[in-house]
PDB file of C-alpha atoms in Angstrom:
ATOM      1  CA  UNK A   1     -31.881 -18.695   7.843  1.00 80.00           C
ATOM      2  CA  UNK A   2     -28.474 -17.845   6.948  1.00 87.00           C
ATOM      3  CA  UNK A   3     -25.137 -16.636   8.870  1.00 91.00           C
ATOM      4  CA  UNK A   4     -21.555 -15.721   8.649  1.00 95.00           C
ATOM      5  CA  UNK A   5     -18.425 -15.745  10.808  1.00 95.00           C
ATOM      6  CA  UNK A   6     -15.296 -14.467   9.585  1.00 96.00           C
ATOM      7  CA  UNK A   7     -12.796 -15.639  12.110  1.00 92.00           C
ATOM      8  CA  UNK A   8      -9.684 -12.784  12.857  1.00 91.00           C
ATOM      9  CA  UNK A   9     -11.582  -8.979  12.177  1.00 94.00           C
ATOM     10  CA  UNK A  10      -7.294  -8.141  11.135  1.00 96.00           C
ATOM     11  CA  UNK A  11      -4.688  -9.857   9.563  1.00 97.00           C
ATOM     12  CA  UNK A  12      -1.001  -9.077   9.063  1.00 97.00           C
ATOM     13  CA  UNK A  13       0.489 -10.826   6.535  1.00 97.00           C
ATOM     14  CA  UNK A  14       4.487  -9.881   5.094  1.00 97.00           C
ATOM     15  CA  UNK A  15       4.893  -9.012   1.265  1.00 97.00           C
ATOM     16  CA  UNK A  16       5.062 -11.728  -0.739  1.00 97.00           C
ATOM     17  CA  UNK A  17       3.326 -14.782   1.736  1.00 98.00           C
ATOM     18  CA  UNK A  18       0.477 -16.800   1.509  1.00 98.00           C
ATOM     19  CA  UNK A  19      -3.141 -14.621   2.402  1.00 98.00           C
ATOM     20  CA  UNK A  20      -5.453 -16.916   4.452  1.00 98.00           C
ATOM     21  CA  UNK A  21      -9.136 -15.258   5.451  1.00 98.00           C
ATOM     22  CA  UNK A  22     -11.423 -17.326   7.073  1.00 98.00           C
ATOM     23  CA  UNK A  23     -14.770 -17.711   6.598  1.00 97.00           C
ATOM     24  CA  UNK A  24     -17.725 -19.949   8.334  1.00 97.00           C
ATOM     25  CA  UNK A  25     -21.419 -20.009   7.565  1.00 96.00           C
ATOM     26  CA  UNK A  26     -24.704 -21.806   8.144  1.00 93.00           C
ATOM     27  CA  UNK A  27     -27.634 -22.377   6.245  1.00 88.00           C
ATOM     28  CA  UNK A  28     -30.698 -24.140   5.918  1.00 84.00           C
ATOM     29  CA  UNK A  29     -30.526 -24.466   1.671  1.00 85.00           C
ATOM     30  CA  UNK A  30     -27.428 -25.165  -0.118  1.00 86.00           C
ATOM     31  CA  UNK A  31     -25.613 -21.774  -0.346  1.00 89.00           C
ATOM     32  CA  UNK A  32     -24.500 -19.596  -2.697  1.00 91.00           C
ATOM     33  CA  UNK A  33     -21.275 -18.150  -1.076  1.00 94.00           C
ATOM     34  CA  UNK A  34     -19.377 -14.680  -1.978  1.00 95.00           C
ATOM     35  CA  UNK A  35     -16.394 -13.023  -1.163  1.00 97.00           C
ATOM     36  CA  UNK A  36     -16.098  -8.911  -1.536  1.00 96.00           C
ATOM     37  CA  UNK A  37     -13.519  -6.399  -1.000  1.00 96.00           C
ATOM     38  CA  UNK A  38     -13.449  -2.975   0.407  1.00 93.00           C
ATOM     39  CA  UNK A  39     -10.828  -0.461  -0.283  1.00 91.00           C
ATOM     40  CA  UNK A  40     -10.794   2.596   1.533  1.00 84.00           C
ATOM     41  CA  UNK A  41     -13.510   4.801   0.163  1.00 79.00           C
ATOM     42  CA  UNK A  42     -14.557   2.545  -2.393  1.00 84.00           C
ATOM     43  CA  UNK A  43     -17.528   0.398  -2.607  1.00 86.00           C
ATOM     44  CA  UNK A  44     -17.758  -3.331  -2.607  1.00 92.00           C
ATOM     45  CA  UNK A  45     -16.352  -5.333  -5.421  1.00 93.00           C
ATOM     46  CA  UNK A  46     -16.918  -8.612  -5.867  1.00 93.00           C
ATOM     47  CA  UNK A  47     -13.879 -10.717  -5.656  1.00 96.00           C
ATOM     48  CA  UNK A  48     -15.428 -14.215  -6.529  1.00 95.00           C
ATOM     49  CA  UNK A  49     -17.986 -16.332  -5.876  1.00 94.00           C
ATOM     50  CA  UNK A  50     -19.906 -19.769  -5.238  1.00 94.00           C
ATOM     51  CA  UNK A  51     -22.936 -20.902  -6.718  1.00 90.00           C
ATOM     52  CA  UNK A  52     -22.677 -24.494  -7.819  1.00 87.00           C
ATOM     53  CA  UNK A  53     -20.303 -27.171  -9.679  1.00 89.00           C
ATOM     54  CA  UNK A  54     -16.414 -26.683  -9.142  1.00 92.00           C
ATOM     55  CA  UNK A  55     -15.852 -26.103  -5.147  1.00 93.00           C
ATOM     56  CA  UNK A  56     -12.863 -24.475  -5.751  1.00 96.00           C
ATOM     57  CA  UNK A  57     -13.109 -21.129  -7.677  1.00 96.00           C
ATOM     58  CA  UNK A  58     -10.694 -18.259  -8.468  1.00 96.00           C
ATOM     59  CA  UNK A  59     -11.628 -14.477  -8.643  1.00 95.00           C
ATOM     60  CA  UNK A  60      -9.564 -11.617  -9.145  1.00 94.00           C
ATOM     61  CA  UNK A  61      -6.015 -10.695  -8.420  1.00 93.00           C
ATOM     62  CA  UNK A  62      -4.684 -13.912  -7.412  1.00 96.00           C
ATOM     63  CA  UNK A  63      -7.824 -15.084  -5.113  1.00 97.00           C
ATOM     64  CA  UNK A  64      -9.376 -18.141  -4.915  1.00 97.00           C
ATOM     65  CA  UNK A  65     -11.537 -20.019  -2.269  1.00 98.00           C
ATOM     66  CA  UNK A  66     -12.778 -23.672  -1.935  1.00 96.00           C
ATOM     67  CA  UNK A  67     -15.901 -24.297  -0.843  1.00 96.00           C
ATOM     68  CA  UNK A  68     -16.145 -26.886   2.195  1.00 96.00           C
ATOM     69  CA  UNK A  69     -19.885 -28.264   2.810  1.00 94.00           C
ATOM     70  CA  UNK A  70     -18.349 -30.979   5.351  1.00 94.00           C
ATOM     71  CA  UNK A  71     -16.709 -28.077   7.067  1.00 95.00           C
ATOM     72  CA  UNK A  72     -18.930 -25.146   6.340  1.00 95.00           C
ATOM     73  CA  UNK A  73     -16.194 -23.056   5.080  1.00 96.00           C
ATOM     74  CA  UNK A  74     -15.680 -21.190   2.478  1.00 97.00           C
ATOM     75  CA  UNK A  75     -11.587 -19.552   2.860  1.00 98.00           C
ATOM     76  CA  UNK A  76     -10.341 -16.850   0.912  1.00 98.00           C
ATOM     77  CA  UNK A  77      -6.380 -17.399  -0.135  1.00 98.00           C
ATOM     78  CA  UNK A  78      -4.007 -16.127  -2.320  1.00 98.00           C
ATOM     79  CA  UNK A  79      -0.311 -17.320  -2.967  1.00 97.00           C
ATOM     80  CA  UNK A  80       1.791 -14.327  -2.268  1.00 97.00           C
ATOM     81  CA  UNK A  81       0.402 -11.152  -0.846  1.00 97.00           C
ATOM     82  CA  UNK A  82       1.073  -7.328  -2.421  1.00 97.00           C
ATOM     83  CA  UNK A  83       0.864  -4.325  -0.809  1.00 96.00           C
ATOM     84  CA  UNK A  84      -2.527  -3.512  -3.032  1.00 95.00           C
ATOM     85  CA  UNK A  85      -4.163  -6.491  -1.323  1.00 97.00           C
ATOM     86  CA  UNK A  86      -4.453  -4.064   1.859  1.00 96.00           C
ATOM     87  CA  UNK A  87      -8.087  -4.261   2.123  1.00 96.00           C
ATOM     88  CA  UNK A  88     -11.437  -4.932   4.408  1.00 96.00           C
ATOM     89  CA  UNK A  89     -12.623  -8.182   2.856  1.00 98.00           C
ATOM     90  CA  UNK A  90     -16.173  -9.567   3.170  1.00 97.00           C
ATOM     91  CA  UNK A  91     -17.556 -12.835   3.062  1.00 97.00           C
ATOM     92  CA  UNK A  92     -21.088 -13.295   2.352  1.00 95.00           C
ATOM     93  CA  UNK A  93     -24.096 -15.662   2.164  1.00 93.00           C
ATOM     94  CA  UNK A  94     -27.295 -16.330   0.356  1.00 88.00           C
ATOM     95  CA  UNK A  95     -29.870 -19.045   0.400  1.00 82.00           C
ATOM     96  CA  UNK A  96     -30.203 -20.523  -3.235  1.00 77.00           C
ATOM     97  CA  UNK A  97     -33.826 -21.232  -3.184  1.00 72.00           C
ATOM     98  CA  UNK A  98     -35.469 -19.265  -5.646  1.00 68.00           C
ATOM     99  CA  UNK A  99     -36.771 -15.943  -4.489  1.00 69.00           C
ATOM    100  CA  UNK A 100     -34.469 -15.126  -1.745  1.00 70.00           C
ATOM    101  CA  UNK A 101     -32.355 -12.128  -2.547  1.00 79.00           C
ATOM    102  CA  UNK A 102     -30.939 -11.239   0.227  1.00 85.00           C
ATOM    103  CA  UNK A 103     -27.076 -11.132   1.175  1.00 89.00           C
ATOM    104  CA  UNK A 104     -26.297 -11.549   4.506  1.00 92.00           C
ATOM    105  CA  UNK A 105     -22.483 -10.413   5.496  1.00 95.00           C
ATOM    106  CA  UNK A 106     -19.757 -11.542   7.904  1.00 96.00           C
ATOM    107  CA  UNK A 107     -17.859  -8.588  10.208  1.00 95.00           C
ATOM    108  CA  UNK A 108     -15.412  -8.148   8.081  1.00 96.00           C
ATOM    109  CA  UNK A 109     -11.645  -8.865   8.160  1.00 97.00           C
ATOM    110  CA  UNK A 110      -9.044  -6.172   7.449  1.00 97.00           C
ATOM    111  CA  UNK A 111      -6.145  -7.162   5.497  1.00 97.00           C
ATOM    112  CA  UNK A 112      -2.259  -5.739   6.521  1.00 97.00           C
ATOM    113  CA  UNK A 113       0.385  -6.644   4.726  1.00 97.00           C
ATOM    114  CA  UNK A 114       3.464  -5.766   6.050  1.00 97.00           C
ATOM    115  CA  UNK A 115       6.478  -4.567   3.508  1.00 95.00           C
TER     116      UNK A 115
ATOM    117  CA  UNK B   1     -22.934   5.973 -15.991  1.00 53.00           C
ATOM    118  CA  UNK B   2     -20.924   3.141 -15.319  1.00 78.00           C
ATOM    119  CA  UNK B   3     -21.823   2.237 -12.506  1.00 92.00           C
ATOM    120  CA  UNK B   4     -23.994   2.472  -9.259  1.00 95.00           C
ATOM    121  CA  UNK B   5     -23.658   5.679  -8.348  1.00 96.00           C
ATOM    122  CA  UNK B   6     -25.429   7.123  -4.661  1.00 97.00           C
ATOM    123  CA  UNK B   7     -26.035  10.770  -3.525  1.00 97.00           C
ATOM    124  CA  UNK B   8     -24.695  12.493  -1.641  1.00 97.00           C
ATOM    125  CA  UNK B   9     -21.963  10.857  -0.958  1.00 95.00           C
ATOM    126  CA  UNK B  10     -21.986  12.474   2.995  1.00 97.00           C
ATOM    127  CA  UNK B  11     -25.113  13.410   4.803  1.00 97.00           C
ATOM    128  CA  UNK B  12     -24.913  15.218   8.414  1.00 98.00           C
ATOM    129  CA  UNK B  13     -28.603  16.077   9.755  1.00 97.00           C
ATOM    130  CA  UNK B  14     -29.827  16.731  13.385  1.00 97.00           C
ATOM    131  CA  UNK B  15     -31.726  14.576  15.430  1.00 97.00           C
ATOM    132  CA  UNK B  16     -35.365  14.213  14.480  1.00 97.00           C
ATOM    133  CA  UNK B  17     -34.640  15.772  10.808  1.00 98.00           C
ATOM    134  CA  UNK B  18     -36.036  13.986   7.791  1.00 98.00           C
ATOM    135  CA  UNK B  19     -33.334  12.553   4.955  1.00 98.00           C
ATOM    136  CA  UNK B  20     -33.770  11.163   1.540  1.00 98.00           C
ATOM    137  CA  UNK B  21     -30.742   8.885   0.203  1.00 98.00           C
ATOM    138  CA  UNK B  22     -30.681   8.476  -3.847  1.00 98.00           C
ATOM    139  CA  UNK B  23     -29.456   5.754  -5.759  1.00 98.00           C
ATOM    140  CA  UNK B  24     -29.374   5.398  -9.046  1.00 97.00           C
ATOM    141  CA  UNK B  25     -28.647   2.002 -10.542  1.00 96.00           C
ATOM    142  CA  UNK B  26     -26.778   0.763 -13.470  1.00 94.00           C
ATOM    143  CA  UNK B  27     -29.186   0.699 -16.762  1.00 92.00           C
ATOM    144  CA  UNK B  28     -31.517  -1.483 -17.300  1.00 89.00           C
ATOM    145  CA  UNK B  29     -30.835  -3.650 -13.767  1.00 90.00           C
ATOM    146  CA  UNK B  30     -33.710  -4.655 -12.366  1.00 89.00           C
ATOM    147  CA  UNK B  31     -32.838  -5.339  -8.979  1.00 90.00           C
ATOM    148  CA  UNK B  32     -31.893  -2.932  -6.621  1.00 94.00           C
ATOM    149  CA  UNK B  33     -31.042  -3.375  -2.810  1.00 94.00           C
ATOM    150  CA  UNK B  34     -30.451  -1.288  -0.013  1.00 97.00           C
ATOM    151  CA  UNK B  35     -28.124  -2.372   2.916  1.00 97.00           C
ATOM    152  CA  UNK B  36     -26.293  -0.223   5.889  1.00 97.00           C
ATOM    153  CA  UNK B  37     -23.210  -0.913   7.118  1.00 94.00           C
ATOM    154  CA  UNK B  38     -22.281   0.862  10.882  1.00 93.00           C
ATOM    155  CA  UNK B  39     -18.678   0.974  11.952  1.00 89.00           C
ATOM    156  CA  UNK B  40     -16.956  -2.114  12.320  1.00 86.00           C
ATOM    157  CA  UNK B  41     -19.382  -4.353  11.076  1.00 89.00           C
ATOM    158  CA  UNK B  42     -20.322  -5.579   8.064  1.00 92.00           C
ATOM    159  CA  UNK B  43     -23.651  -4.393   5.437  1.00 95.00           C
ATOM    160  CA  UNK B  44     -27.013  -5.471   7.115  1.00 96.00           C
ATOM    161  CA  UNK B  45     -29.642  -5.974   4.214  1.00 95.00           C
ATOM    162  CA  UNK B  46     -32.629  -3.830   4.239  1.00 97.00           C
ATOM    163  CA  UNK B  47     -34.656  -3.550   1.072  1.00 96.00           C
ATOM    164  CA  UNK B  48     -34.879  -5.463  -2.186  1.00 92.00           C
ATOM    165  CA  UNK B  49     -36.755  -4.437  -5.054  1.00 93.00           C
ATOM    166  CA  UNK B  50     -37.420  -6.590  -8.506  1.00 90.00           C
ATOM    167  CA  UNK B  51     -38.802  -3.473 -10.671  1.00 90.00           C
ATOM    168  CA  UNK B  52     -40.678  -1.314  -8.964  1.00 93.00           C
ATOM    169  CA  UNK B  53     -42.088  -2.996  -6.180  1.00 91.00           C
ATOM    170  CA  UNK B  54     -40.337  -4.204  -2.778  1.00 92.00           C
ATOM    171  CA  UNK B  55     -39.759  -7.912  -2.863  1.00 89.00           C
ATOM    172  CA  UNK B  56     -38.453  -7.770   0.353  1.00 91.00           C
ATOM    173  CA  UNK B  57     -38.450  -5.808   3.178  1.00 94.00           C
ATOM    174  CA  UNK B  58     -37.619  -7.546   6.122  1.00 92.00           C
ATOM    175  CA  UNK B  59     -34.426  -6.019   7.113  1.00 94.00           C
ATOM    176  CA  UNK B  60     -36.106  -2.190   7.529  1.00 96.00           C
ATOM    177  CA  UNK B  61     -35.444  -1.579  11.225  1.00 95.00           C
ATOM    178  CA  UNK B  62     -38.953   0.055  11.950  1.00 94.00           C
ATOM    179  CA  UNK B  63     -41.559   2.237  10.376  1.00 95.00           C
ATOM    180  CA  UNK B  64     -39.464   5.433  10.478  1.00 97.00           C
ATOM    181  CA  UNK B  65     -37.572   3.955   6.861  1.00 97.00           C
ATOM    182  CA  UNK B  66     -38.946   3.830   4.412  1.00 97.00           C
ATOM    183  CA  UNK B  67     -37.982   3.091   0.289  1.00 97.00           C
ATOM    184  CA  UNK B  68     -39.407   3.778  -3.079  1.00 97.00           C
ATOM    185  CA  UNK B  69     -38.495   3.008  -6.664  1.00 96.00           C
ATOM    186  CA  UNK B  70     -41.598   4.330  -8.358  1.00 95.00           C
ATOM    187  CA  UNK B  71     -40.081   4.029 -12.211  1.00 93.00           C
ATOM    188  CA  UNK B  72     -38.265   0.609 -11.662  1.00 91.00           C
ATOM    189  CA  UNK B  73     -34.652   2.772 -12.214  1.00 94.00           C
ATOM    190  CA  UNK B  74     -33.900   4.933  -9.305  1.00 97.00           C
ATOM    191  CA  UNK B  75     -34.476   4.543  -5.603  1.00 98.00           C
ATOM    192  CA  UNK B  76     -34.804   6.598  -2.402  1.00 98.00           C
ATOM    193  CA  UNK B  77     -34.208   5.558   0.921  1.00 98.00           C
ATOM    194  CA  UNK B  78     -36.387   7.888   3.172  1.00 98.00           C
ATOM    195  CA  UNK B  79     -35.506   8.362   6.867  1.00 98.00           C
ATOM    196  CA  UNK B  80     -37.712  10.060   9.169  1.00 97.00           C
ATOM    197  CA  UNK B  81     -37.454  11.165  13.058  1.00 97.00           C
ATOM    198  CA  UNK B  82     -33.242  10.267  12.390  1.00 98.00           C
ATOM    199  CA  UNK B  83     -32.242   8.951  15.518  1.00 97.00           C
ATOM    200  CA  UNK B  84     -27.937   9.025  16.094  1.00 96.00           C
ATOM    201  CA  UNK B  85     -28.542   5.147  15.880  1.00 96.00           C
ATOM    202  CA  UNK B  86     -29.379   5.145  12.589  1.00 97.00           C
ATOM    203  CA  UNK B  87     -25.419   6.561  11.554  1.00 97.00           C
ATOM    204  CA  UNK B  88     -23.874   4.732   9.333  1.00 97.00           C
ATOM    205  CA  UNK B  89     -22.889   4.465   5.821  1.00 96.00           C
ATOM    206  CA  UNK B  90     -26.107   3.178   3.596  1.00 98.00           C
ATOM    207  CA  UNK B  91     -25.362   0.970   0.561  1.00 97.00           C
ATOM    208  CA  UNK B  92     -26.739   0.680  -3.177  1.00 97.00           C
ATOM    209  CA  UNK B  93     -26.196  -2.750  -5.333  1.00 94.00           C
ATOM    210  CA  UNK B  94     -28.200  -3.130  -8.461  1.00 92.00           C
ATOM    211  CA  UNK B  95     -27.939  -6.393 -10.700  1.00 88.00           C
ATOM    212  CA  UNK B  96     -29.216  -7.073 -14.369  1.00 83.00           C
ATOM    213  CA  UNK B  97     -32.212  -9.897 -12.769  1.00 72.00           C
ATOM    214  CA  UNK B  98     -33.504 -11.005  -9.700  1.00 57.00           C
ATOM    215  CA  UNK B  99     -30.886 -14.051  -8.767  1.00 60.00           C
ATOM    216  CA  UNK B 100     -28.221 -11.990  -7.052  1.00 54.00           C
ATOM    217  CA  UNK B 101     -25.054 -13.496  -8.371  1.00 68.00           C
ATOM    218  CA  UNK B 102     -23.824 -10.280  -9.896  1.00 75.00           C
ATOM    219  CA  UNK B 103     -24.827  -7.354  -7.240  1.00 86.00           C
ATOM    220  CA  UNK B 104     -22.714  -4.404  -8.130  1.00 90.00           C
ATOM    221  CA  UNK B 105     -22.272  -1.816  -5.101  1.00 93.00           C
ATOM    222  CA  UNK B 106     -21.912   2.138  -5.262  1.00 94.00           C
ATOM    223  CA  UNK B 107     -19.947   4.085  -2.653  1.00 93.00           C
ATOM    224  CA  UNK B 108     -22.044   4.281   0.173  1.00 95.00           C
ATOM    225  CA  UNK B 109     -23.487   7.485   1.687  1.00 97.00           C
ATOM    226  CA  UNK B 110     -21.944   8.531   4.680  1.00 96.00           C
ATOM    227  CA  UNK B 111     -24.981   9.540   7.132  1.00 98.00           C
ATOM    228  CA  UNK B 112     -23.863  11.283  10.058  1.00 98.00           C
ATOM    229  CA  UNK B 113     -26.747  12.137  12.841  1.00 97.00           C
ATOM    230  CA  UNK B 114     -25.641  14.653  15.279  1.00 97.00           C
TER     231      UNK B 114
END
């Protein structure tokens, strides 16, 4: 069994300063670990993810995230924020054993960043 | 196309109607999934097929959904009885095989059930 939490459902962050989203999960396998955004009206897009070797990987537009098995994290940050970043940003879960497909999804946490 | 793309995009039906939500993948993914996300929260898997046969369908709330992909390309979600419950907006990914890495998502249909 698998699970998320994604601690703070909004975020205000000013133009320009470090983006911190926070995300928790359990799981009875090693994980494979995702992060997605959601702009308004838009599908998900895949901003990076976690499957094995380097903990720490980078995705898209400035994003990165570091996986933590001691802490069961896996935090989405990016240096400076821009006003595109405004977003709802999902972190998500899967078990790696062969066979299991399926994704399972934090709440979400909506992004603000303040000009 | 170029990518998943889900029809129609916004769906209002009365209670107790019947509803059919397409999705058409991109070509030549294999897997397809279905997942529904209410307000607020975030996408709840449903449905997972590997060609054209369910792999998985533990995440179909009861008996009233139901999902086929009879040519391994395009799927419909079938709803029957709609309940207001079951409003939300119901999400498409395909990927090119069956490990998930790469799950590309359409746009979502917007159900509405008044």
């Amino acid at each position: 069994a698998q699970s998320v939490t994604q601690l703070g459902s909004h975020v205000s962050v000013s133009e320009g300063a470090l983006v911190l989203l926070r995300c928790n999960y359990s799981s009875s396998v090693p994980p494979y670990l995702f992060w997605y955004v959601q702009y308004p009206n838009q599908g998900l897009q895949l901003l990076l993810k976690y499957t094995t070797g380097a903990t720490l990987v980078k995705g898209i537009n400035g994003f990165e995230a570091e996986f933590k098995k001691s802490e069961t994290s896996f935090h989405l940050t990016k240096p400076s924020a821009h006003m595109s970043d405004a977003a709802e940003y999902f972190c998500a879960v899967r078990l790696s054993n062969f066979g299991n497909e399926k994704l399972t999804f934090g709440t979400g946490t909506r992004l603000t960043i303040i000009p | 196309g170029a990518g998943v793309s889900q029809t129609p995009s916004n769906k209002v039906t009365e209670k107790g109607k019947y509803v059919e939500l397409r999705c058409d993948p991109i070509s030549g993914h294999t897997a397809l999934y279905w997942y529904r996300q209410s307000l607020g929260q975030g996408p709840e898997f449903l449905i997972y097929f590997q060609g054209t046969g369910a792999a998985d369908d533990s995440g179909l709330p009861n008996d009233r959904f139901f999902a086929v992909r009879p040519e391994g390309s395009v799927s419909t979600l079938k709803i029957q009885r709609t309940e207001r419950g079951d409003s939300a907006v119901y999400l498409c990914a395909s990927s090119p095989k069956g490990d998930n890495t790469e799950a590309f998502f359409g746009q979502g249909t917007r159900l509405t059930v008044v």
